[in-house]
mmCIF file of N, CA and C in Angstrom:
data_model
loop_
_atom_site.group_PDB
_atom_site.id
_atom_site.type_symbol
_atom_site.label_atom_id
_atom_site.label_comp_id
_atom_site.label_asym_id
_atom_site.label_seq_id
_atom_site.Cartn_x
_atom_site.Cartn_y
_atom_site.Cartn_z
ATOM 1 N N MET V 1322 57.908 73.175 84.742
ATOM 2 C CA MET V 1322 57.945 73.453 83.324
ATOM 3 C C MET V 1322 56.599 74.022 82.895
ATOM 4 N N HIS V 1323 56.627 75.014 82.026
ATOM 5 C CA HIS V 1323 55.408 75.680 81.569
ATOM 6 C C HIS V 1323 54.783 74.910 80.407
ATOM 7 N N ASN V 1324 53.477 74.854 80.380
ATOM 8 C CA ASN V 1324 52.759 74.132 79.335
ATOM 9 C C ASN V 1324 52.362 75.091 78.216
ATOM 10 N N PHE V 1325 52.924 74.901 77.037
ATOM 11 C CA PHE V 1325 52.610 75.747 75.891
ATOM 12 C C PHE V 1325 51.727 75.021 74.877
ATOM 13 N N GLN V 1326 50.955 74.048 75.356
ATOM 14 C CA GLN V 1326 50.117 73.256 74.466
ATOM 15 C C GLN V 1326 49.114 74.120 73.706
ATOM 16 N N HIS V 1327 48.667 75.223 74.313
ATOM 17 C CA HIS V 1327 47.696 76.080 73.641
ATOM 18 C C HIS V 1327 48.277 76.743 72.387
ATOM 19 N N LEU V 1328 49.598 76.656 72.179
ATOM 20 C CA LEU V 1328 50.218 77.219 70.980
ATOM 21 C C LEU V 1328 50.293 76.220 69.830
ATOM 22 N N GLU V 1329 49.808 75.006 70.059
ATOM 23 C CA GLU V 1329 49.888 73.963 69.040
ATOM 24 C C GLU V 1329 49.279 74.419 67.718
ATOM 25 N N GLY V 1330 48.169 75.142 67.783
ATOM 26 C CA GLY V 1330 47.518 75.636 66.571
ATOM 27 C C GLY V 1330 48.404 76.563 65.767
ATOM 28 N N LEU V 1331 49.171 77.398 66.447
ATOM 29 C CA LEU V 1331 50.081 78.299 65.738
ATOM 30 C C LEU V 1331 51.143 77.520 64.977
ATOM 31 N N PHE V 1332 51.657 76.453 65.597
ATOM 32 C CA PHE V 1332 52.664 75.647 64.927
ATOM 33 C C PHE V 1332 52.062 74.922 63.727
ATOM 34 N N ARG V 1333 50.824 74.447 63.873
ATOM 35 C CA ARG V 1333 50.145 73.807 62.750
ATOM 36 C C ARG V 1333 49.982 74.787 61.597
ATOM 37 N N GLN V 1334 49.582 76.015 61.918
ATOM 38 C CA GLN V 1334 49.383 77.022 60.879
ATOM 39 C C GLN V 1334 50.706 77.312 60.171
ATOM 40 N N ALA V 1335 51.790 77.376 60.923
ATOM 41 C CA ALA V 1335 53.103 77.634 60.336
ATOM 42 C C ALA V 1335 53.524 76.505 59.407
ATOM 43 N N GLN V 1336 53.008 75.297 59.653
ATOM 44 C CA GLN V 1336 53.340 74.152 58.810
ATOM 45 C C GLN V 1336 52.377 74.021 57.636
ATOM 46 N N GLY V 1337 51.468 74.975 57.461
ATOM 47 C CA GLY V 1337 50.589 74.955 56.302
ATOM 48 C C GLY V 1337 49.145 74.622 56.591
ATOM 49 N N GLU V 1338 48.818 74.119 57.770
ATOM 50 C CA GLU V 1338 47.426 73.836 58.100
ATOM 51 C C GLU V 1338 46.765 75.130 58.535
ATOM 52 N N SER V 1339 45.527 75.342 58.112
ATOM 53 C CA SER V 1339 44.872 76.598 58.479
ATOM 54 C C SER V 1339 43.394 76.390 58.784
ATOM 55 N N SER V 1340 43.079 75.479 59.660
ATOM 56 C CA SER V 1340 41.696 75.242 60.046
ATOM 57 C C SER V 1340 41.288 76.232 61.122
ATOM 58 N N LEU V 1341 40.340 77.131 60.791
ATOM 59 C CA LEU V 1341 39.902 78.125 61.767
ATOM 60 C C LEU V 1341 39.191 77.489 62.946
ATOM 61 N N SER V 1342 38.647 76.284 62.745
ATOM 62 C CA SER V 1342 37.974 75.619 63.858
ATOM 63 C C SER V 1342 38.971 75.194 64.929
ATOM 64 N N ARG V 1343 40.250 75.029 64.545
ATOM 65 C CA ARG V 1343 41.273 74.617 65.503
ATOM 66 C C ARG V 1343 42.106 75.781 66.007
ATOM 67 N N LEU V 1344 42.013 76.925 65.345
ATOM 68 C CA LEU V 1344 42.921 78.015 65.672
ATOM 69 C C LEU V 1344 42.217 79.360 65.634
ATOM 70 N N THR V 1345 42.361 80.106 66.681
ATOM 71 C CA THR V 1345 41.934 81.505 66.685
ATOM 72 C C THR V 1345 43.186 82.310 67.009
ATOM 73 N N PRO V 1346 43.886 82.806 65.984
ATOM 74 C CA PRO V 1346 45.192 83.436 66.186
ATOM 75 C C PRO V 1346 45.207 84.524 67.251
ATOM 76 N N GLY V 1347 44.223 85.397 67.269
ATOM 77 C CA GLY V 1347 44.214 86.468 68.261
ATOM 78 C C GLY V 1347 44.209 85.924 69.669
ATOM 79 N N ASP V 1348 43.339 84.940 69.914
ATOM 80 C CA ASP V 1348 43.260 84.351 71.250
ATOM 81 C C ASP V 1348 44.548 83.628 71.614
ATOM 82 N N ALA V 1349 45.095 82.859 70.669
ATOM 83 C CA ALA V 1349 46.310 82.097 70.955
ATOM 84 C C ALA V 1349 47.477 83.034 71.251
ATOM 85 N N LEU V 1350 47.628 84.097 70.453
ATOM 86 C CA LEU V 1350 48.730 85.030 70.683
ATOM 87 C C LEU V 1350 48.541 85.796 71.985
ATOM 88 N N THR V 1351 47.318 86.210 72.256
ATOM 89 C CA THR V 1351 47.043 86.925 73.497
ATOM 90 C C THR V 1351 47.358 86.048 74.694
ATOM 91 N N ASP V 1352 46.919 84.791 74.652
ATOM 92 C CA ASP V 1352 47.201 83.859 75.742
ATOM 93 C C ASP V 1352 48.703 83.667 75.921
ATOM 94 N N ALA V 1353 49.424 83.534 74.803
ATOM 95 C CA ALA V 1353 50.868 83.311 74.875
ATOM 96 C C ALA V 1353 51.577 84.508 75.498
ATOM 97 N N VAL V 1354 51.194 85.714 75.098
ATOM 98 C CA VAL V 1354 51.815 86.918 75.654
ATOM 99 C C VAL V 1354 51.515 87.029 77.143
ATOM 100 N N HIS V 1355 50.259 86.802 77.512
ATOM 101 C CA HIS V 1355 49.890 86.877 78.930
ATOM 102 C C HIS V 1355 50.647 85.823 79.742
ATOM 103 N N ASP V 1356 50.753 84.597 79.208
ATOM 104 C CA ASP V 1356 51.488 83.539 79.908
ATOM 105 C C ASP V 1356 52.960 83.906 80.077
ATOM 106 N N TYR V 1357 53.557 84.458 79.028
ATOM 107 C CA TYR V 1357 54.968 84.854 79.080
ATOM 108 C C TYR V 1357 55.189 85.910 80.165
ATOM 109 N N PHE V 1358 54.371 86.968 80.139
ATOM 110 C CA PHE V 1358 54.525 88.034 81.122
ATOM 111 C C PHE V 1358 54.226 87.537 82.531
ATOM 112 N N ARG V 1359 53.214 86.702 82.679
ATOM 113 C CA ARG V 1359 52.859 86.161 83.993
ATOM 114 C C ARG V 1359 54.003 85.296 84.523
ATOM 115 N N HIS V 1360 54.598 84.478 83.645
ATOM 116 C CA HIS V 1360 55.690 83.588 84.034
ATOM 117 C C HIS V 1360 56.861 84.379 84.631
ATOM 118 N N TYR V 1361 57.171 85.527 84.039
ATOM 119 C CA TYR V 1361 58.300 86.333 84.507
ATOM 120 C C TYR V 1361 57.889 87.430 85.492
ATOM 121 N N GLY V 1362 56.634 87.405 85.956
ATOM 122 C CA GLY V 1362 56.174 88.375 86.942
ATOM 123 C C GLY V 1362 56.049 89.783 86.402
ATOM 124 N N LEU V 1363 55.726 89.909 85.125
ATOM 125 C CA LEU V 1363 55.661 91.223 84.484
ATOM 126 C C LEU V 1363 54.241 91.622 84.083
ATOM 127 N N GLU V 1364 53.230 91.101 84.786
ATOM 128 C CA GLU V 1364 51.840 91.395 84.426
ATOM 129 C C GLU V 1364 51.550 92.890 84.431
ATOM 130 N N ALA V 1365 52.255 93.644 85.247
ATOM 131 C CA ALA V 1365 52.021 95.092 85.331
ATOM 132 C C ALA V 1365 52.247 95.781 83.989
ATOM 133 N N LEU V 1366 53.071 95.184 83.130
ATOM 134 C CA LEU V 1366 53.343 95.791 81.829
ATOM 135 C C LEU V 1366 52.170 95.656 80.865
ATOM 136 N N LEU V 1367 51.212 94.789 81.178
ATOM 137 C CA LEU V 1367 50.037 94.625 80.323
ATOM 138 C C LEU V 1367 48.954 95.645 80.659
ATOM 139 N N ASN V 1368 49.195 96.449 81.649
ATOM 140 C CA ASN V 1368 48.260 97.470 82.098
ATOM 141 C C ASN V 1368 48.207 98.613 81.083
ATOM 142 N N ASP V 1369 47.031 99.207 80.895
ATOM 143 C CA ASP V 1369 46.894 100.328 79.961
ATOM 144 C C ASP V 1369 47.726 101.536 80.365
ATOM 145 N N ALA V 1370 48.087 101.636 81.635
ATOM 146 C CA ALA V 1370 48.870 102.783 82.109
ATOM 147 C C ALA V 1370 50.362 102.629 81.807
ATOM 148 N N SER V 1371 50.776 101.462 81.304
ATOM 149 C CA SER V 1371 52.185 101.240 80.981
ATOM 150 C C SER V 1371 52.549 101.970 79.693
ATOM 151 N N GLU V 1372 53.816 102.328 79.575
ATOM 152 C CA GLU V 1372 54.303 103.002 78.377
ATOM 153 C C GLU V 1372 55.449 102.198 77.783
ATOM 154 N N VAL V 1373 55.607 102.282 76.463
ATOM 155 C CA VAL V 1373 56.710 101.614 75.781
ATOM 156 C C VAL V 1373 57.559 102.684 75.107
ATOM 157 N N HIS V 1374 58.865 102.623 75.338
ATOM 158 C CA HIS V 1374 59.797 103.559 74.713
ATOM 159 C C HIS V 1374 60.797 102.728 73.914
ATOM 160 N N ALA V 1375 60.994 103.074 72.650
ATOM 161 C CA ALA V 1375 61.928 102.331 71.813
ATOM 162 C C ALA V 1375 63.003 103.281 71.304
ATOM 163 N N GLY V 1376 64.185 102.737 71.086
ATOM 164 C CA GLY V 1376 65.272 103.564 70.582
ATOM 165 C C GLY V 1376 66.236 102.760 69.731
ATOM 166 N N PHE V 1377 66.996 103.458 68.893
ATOM 167 C CA PHE V 1377 67.964 102.813 68.018
ATOM 168 C C PHE V 1377 69.223 103.677 67.981
ATOM 169 N N VAL V 1378 70.370 103.047 68.195
ATOM 170 C CA VAL V 1378 71.649 103.755 68.143
ATOM 171 C C VAL V 1378 72.535 103.032 67.144
ATOM 172 N N ASP V 1379 73.129 103.775 66.208
ATOM 173 C CA ASP V 1379 74.047 103.186 65.233
ATOM 174 C C ASP V 1379 75.341 103.992 65.263
ATOM 175 N N THR V 1380 76.430 103.362 65.717
ATOM 176 C CA THR V 1380 77.704 104.077 65.833
ATOM 177 C C THR V 1380 78.618 103.835 64.643
ATOM 178 N N GLY V 1381 78.192 102.990 63.720
ATOM 179 C CA GLY V 1381 79.068 102.632 62.610
ATOM 180 C C GLY V 1381 79.764 101.309 62.870
ATOM 181 N N ARG V 1382 80.218 101.104 64.112
ATOM 182 C CA ARG V 1382 80.841 99.826 64.478
ATOM 183 C C ARG V 1382 79.818 98.831 64.995
ATOM 184 N N PHE V 1383 78.764 99.329 65.610
ATOM 185 C CA PHE V 1383 77.715 98.439 66.097
ATOM 186 C C PHE V 1383 76.398 99.205 66.138
ATOM 187 N N ALA V 1384 75.321 98.448 66.165
ATOM 188 C CA ALA V 1384 73.987 99.043 66.260
ATOM 189 C C ALA V 1384 73.275 98.427 67.455
ATOM 190 N N LEU V 1385 72.523 99.228 68.146
ATOM 191 C CA LEU V 1385 71.787 98.764 69.321
ATOM 192 C C LEU V 1385 70.335 99.195 69.199
ATOM 193 N N TRP V 1386 69.454 98.248 69.310
ATOM 194 C CA TRP V 1386 68.019 98.503 69.255
ATOM 195 C C TRP V 1386 67.480 98.116 70.615
ATOM 196 N N CYS V 1387 66.827 99.028 71.292
ATOM 197 C CA CYS V 1387 66.355 98.723 72.635
ATOM 198 C C CYS V 1387 64.898 99.133 72.815
ATOM 199 N N GLN V 1388 64.286 98.524 73.793
ATOM 200 C CA GLN V 1388 62.893 98.794 74.110
ATOM 201 C C GLN V 1388 62.767 98.827 75.630
ATOM 202 N N VAL V 1389 62.166 99.873 76.156
ATOM 203 C CA VAL V 1389 61.989 100.017 77.599
ATOM 204 C C VAL V 1389 60.503 100.116 77.901
ATOM 205 N N TRP V 1390 60.033 99.252 78.776
ATOM 206 C CA TRP V 1390 58.630 99.273 79.202
ATOM 207 C C TRP V 1390 58.577 99.947 80.555
ATOM 208 N N SER V 1391 57.668 100.867 80.705
ATOM 209 C CA SER V 1391 57.554 101.617 81.951
ATOM 210 C C SER V 1391 56.206 101.343 82.618
ATOM 211 N N PRO V 1392 56.187 100.461 83.623
ATOM 212 C CA PRO V 1392 54.921 100.187 84.321
ATOM 213 C C PRO V 1392 54.595 101.318 85.298
ATOM 214 N N PRO V 1393 53.357 101.373 85.776
ATOM 215 C CA PRO V 1393 52.987 102.398 86.746
ATOM 216 C C PRO V 1393 53.864 102.349 88.002
ATOM 217 N N ARG V 1394 54.217 101.132 88.425
ATOM 218 C CA ARG V 1394 55.127 100.939 89.559
ATOM 219 C C ARG V 1394 56.284 100.081 89.082
ATOM 220 N N PRO V 1395 57.514 100.374 89.477
ATOM 221 C CA PRO V 1395 58.661 99.589 89.022
ATOM 222 C C PRO V 1395 58.520 98.099 89.355
ATOM 223 N N VAL V 1396 58.958 97.267 88.414
ATOM 224 C CA VAL V 1396 58.944 95.816 88.592
ATOM 225 C C VAL V 1396 60.364 95.322 88.347
ATOM 226 N N GLY V 1397 60.943 94.596 89.277
ATOM 227 C CA GLY V 1397 62.290 94.071 89.102
ATOM 228 C C GLY V 1397 62.257 92.628 88.643
ATOM 229 N N THR V 1398 63.221 92.259 87.802
ATOM 230 C CA THR V 1398 63.314 90.865 87.358
ATOM 231 C C THR V 1398 64.700 90.347 87.646
#
């Protein structure tokens, strides 16, 4: 099981507490994103050489919003 204790400050902030001594949002979010990508073996997507492509399709009956990340070398999940 993954330990998300470092996100405790974000949850406190969402509940109305906002002590900067306990929370540095940029660091907490950066750590969370890195942990998420590392957990799923997608660290290559954090590389500056990666590209993000987004698209939206609306047919009237349904809408699809998609995002494709393109790492320098393909990564399978």
